[in-house]
């Protein structure tokens, strides 16, 4: 479980997070939704320790990353996996080398054992045949799969995904969504997904939180969000023509 | 402007403290070191060789043209060429050229990793990106710099020798005699000291500018330009300081 309490973060005189309180549930896909500027990415980067909030706490199973010295925070980060929006693969390394990198740094496995683990992870995300290719030779969807494989190679307890579907066609986006959900359940991870995509919410949204103006304004499940009648949810979720039709259909 | 310079200096110092930390795994840093040793060091040899060769040739021609006096022995030309190459051209001019080529390459590659979130990815993995990406570059480039210096000295003197002989300005015997006359071995120590310090500045300043890039491809280009300018200015200033300290 990850507990975010009273998180404040500003850039100059612009306050982005204004006392955010959020709890991420273990073994579930926790989806953070909200319009641009609502503080989703700032919250995610703060959780990862890439940004330093002015106040608040972020406790990973009771361990507050914000009160740790950099070395301790790095140790904790070894329990995290991250899928970046742009995949963030190392362009001069092959796919196998990309996935193997965390193993090289943080395990004492033999080369053979490491390669077995790499092939297992690539097989898990169904791109086993791309091991010797370079990231530039793969499509956006395949790069996302490699990023997922790299994120899970050390069996992390926490998986972060920043807009994993951006730039992907609906079919590939659904494959990635399902992959994230399957892996979360398989490994019992706490998964946090930042997304704008309502398809993702309806596909894998076990625990959905809506941010607005740096605060959590709603939380519930994918079933509940379709029936929620708070103005914030109505504004965000049912703005598109398609979602309005969905709501009308649900209301019969 | 002075305030901004001091802020930048403080940030550069903080960056260096981040860079020189205990590696997470020595063997991975060693792998990276050998890769950089090849990319930043070995691959710069041809350029260093060509630049120094022609610089030596030009220096010989100009010195020979300016010492057209029957009262001055011809081997004085070689002495002037030797002193010029050993004291100034090999360490400083080569460092300035490498600041342009290696410096922009370092800041460009690190800047590109920054804007494509590769540096964030390393940080999230629990790896110190400043240390892993920069320390092997600095160590490899600094350790390779004496080799570059030897190549620069050798090719500069070779260029001078061949130009004197080819243009019939200086007989090979006179050139060799001039090279050997009153040779001061401290000049090698002096040049080595300069080149080690300049290499440290080139690699660390370029990495610093690459590491702090924010934005997109345009900012990476701007950072490379800033890195080259800052490296060149630092080399020029420290060239004066070191000359004053070591040769006085």
CSV table of C-alpha atoms in Angstrom, one decimal, chain A residues 15-148:
chain,number,residue,atom,x,y,z
A,15,UNK,CA,1.0,25.7,-6.5
A,16,UNK,CA,0.4,22.3,-8.3
A,17,UNK,CA,-0.3,19.9,-5.4
A,18,UNK,CA,-2.3,21.5,-2.6
A,19,UNK,CA,-2.4,19.0,0.2
A,20,UNK,CA,-3.1,15.8,-1.8
A,21,UNK,CA,-4.2,12.8,0.2
A,22,UNK,CA,-4.4,9.5,-1.7
A,23,UNK,CA,-4.1,5.8,-0.9
A,24,UNK,CA,-3.0,3.2,-3.5
A,25,UNK,CA,-4.2,-0.3,-2.9
A,26,UNK,CA,-2.0,-3.4,-3.0
A,27,UNK,CA,-2.6,-5.9,-5.8
A,28,UNK,CA,-4.7,-3.5,-7.8
A,29,UNK,CA,-4.5,-1.2,-10.7
A,30,UNK,CA,-4.8,2.3,-9.2
A,31,UNK,CA,-5.7,4.8,-12.0
A,32,UNK,CA,-5.1,8.5,-11.6
A,33,UNK,CA,-7.1,10.5,-14.0
A,34,UNK,CA,-7.5,14.3,-14.4
A,35,UNK,CA,-7.1,17.0,-17.0
A,36,UNK,CA,-3.7,18.4,-17.9
A,37,UNK,CA,-2.3,20.5,-15.1
A,38,UNK,CA,-4.3,18.7,-12.4
A,39,UNK,CA,-1.0,17.4,-10.8
A,40,UNK,CA,-1.0,13.8,-12.0
A,41,UNK,CA,2.6,13.8,-13.3
A,42,UNK,CA,3.9,15.9,-10.5
A,43,UNK,CA,2.4,13.5,-8.0
A,44,UNK,CA,3.9,10.5,-9.9
A,45,UNK,CA,7.3,12.1,-10.0
A,46,UNK,CA,7.1,13.0,-6.4
A,47,UNK,CA,6.3,9.4,-5.5
A,48,UNK,CA,9.3,8.2,-7.5
A,49,UNK,CA,11.5,10.7,-5.8
A,50,UNK,CA,12.2,12.6,-9.0
A,51,UNK,CA,10.6,15.8,-7.5
A,52,UNK,CA,10.9,17.0,-4.0
A,53,UNK,CA,7.6,18.3,-2.5
A,54,UNK,CA,7.7,21.1,0.1
A,55,UNK,CA,5.5,19.2,2.5
A,56,UNK,CA,3.7,15.9,3.1
A,57,UNK,CA,4.7,12.3,3.2
A,58,UNK,CA,4.7,9.3,0.7
A,59,UNK,CA,4.8,6.1,2.6
A,60,UNK,CA,5.6,2.8,0.7
A,61,UNK,CA,4.3,0.2,3.2
A,62,UNK,CA,5.1,2.5,6.0
A,63,UNK,CA,8.5,3.8,4.6
A,64,UNK,CA,8.4,7.5,3.8
A,65,UNK,CA,10.5,8.2,0.7
A,66,UNK,CA,10.5,11.9,1.4
A,67,UNK,CA,12.3,11.6,4.7
A,68,UNK,CA,15.0,9.3,3.3
A,69,UNK,CA,18.6,10.3,2.4
A,70,UNK,CA,19.3,9.8,-1.4
A,71,UNK,CA,21.1,6.5,-0.8
A,72,UNK,CA,18.1,5.0,1.1
A,73,UNK,CA,15.7,6.4,-1.5
A,74,UNK,CA,17.7,4.7,-4.3
A,75,UNK,CA,17.5,1.4,-2.3
A,76,UNK,CA,13.7,1.7,-2.1
A,77,UNK,CA,13.5,2.5,-5.8
A,78,UNK,CA,14.9,-0.9,-6.5
A,79,UNK,CA,11.5,-2.2,-5.4
A,80,UNK,CA,9.8,0.0,-8.1
A,81,UNK,CA,9.3,-0.4,-11.8
A,82,UNK,CA,8.4,2.4,-14.1
A,83,UNK,CA,6.9,2.6,-17.6
A,84,UNK,CA,7.6,6.0,-19.0
A,85,UNK,CA,5.3,7.8,-21.4
A,86,UNK,CA,7.9,7.7,-24.1
A,87,UNK,CA,9.2,4.3,-23.0
A,88,UNK,CA,12.7,5.8,-22.1
A,89,UNK,CA,14.6,2.8,-23.5
A,90,UNK,CA,18.3,3.2,-23.8
A,91,UNK,CA,18.7,3.8,-27.5
A,92,UNK,CA,22.2,2.5,-27.9
A,93,UNK,CA,21.5,-0.8,-26.2
A,94,UNK,CA,19.7,-3.8,-27.6
A,95,UNK,CA,16.3,-4.8,-26.2
A,96,UNK,CA,17.9,-7.7,-24.2
A,97,UNK,CA,20.5,-5.3,-22.8
A,98,UNK,CA,17.8,-2.8,-21.8
A,99,UNK,CA,15.9,-5.4,-19.9
A,100,UNK,CA,19.0,-6.9,-18.4
A,101,UNK,CA,20.4,-3.6,-17.0
A,102,UNK,CA,18.6,-3.7,-13.6
A,103,UNK,CA,19.8,-7.3,-13.2
A,104,UNK,CA,23.4,-6.3,-14.0
A,105,UNK,CA,23.3,-3.6,-11.3
A,106,UNK,CA,21.4,-5.2,-8.5
A,107,UNK,CA,21.8,-9.0,-8.6
A,108,UNK,CA,24.7,-11.4,-8.4
A,109,UNK,CA,23.1,-13.8,-10.9
A,110,UNK,CA,25.4,-15.5,-13.5
A,111,UNK,CA,25.2,-14.2,-17.1
A,112,UNK,CA,23.2,-17.3,-18.1
A,113,UNK,CA,20.7,-16.8,-15.2
A,114,UNK,CA,20.3,-13.2,-16.2
A,115,UNK,CA,19.6,-14.0,-19.8
A,116,UNK,CA,17.0,-16.6,-18.7
A,117,UNK,CA,15.2,-14.0,-16.7
A,118,UNK,CA,15.4,-11.5,-19.6
A,119,UNK,CA,13.9,-14.0,-22.0
A,120,UNK,CA,11.2,-14.9,-19.4
A,121,UNK,CA,10.2,-11.3,-19.1
A,122,UNK,CA,10.3,-10.7,-22.9
A,123,UNK,CA,8.2,-13.8,-23.4
A,124,UNK,CA,5.8,-12.6,-20.7
A,125,UNK,CA,5.1,-9.4,-22.7
A,126,UNK,CA,5.2,-11.4,-26.0
A,127,UNK,CA,8.2,-9.9,-27.8
A,128,UNK,CA,10.7,-12.7,-27.3
A,129,UNK,CA,11.9,-12.4,-30.9
A,130,UNK,CA,12.9,-8.8,-30.5
A,131,UNK,CA,15.7,-9.5,-28.0
A,132,UNK,CA,18.6,-8.6,-30.3
A,133,UNK,CA,16.9,-5.6,-31.9
A,134,UNK,CA,17.5,-1.9,-31.0
A,135,UNK,CA,14.6,0.2,-29.7
A,136,UNK,CA,14.5,2.3,-32.9
A,137,UNK,CA,13.6,-0.8,-34.9
A,138,UNK,CA,10.4,-1.4,-32.8
A,139,UNK,CA,7.0,0.1,-33.1
A,140,UNK,CA,5.6,2.3,-30.2
A,141,UNK,CA,3.5,-0.5,-28.9
A,142,UNK,CA,6.5,-2.9,-28.8
A,143,UNK,CA,8.6,-0.3,-27.1
A,144,UNK,CA,6.0,0.0,-24.4
A,145,UNK,CA,6.1,-3.8,-23.9
A,146,UNK,CA,9.9,-3.7,-23.6
A,147,UNK,CA,9.5,-0.9,-21.0
A,148,UNK,CA,7.0,-3.2,-19.1
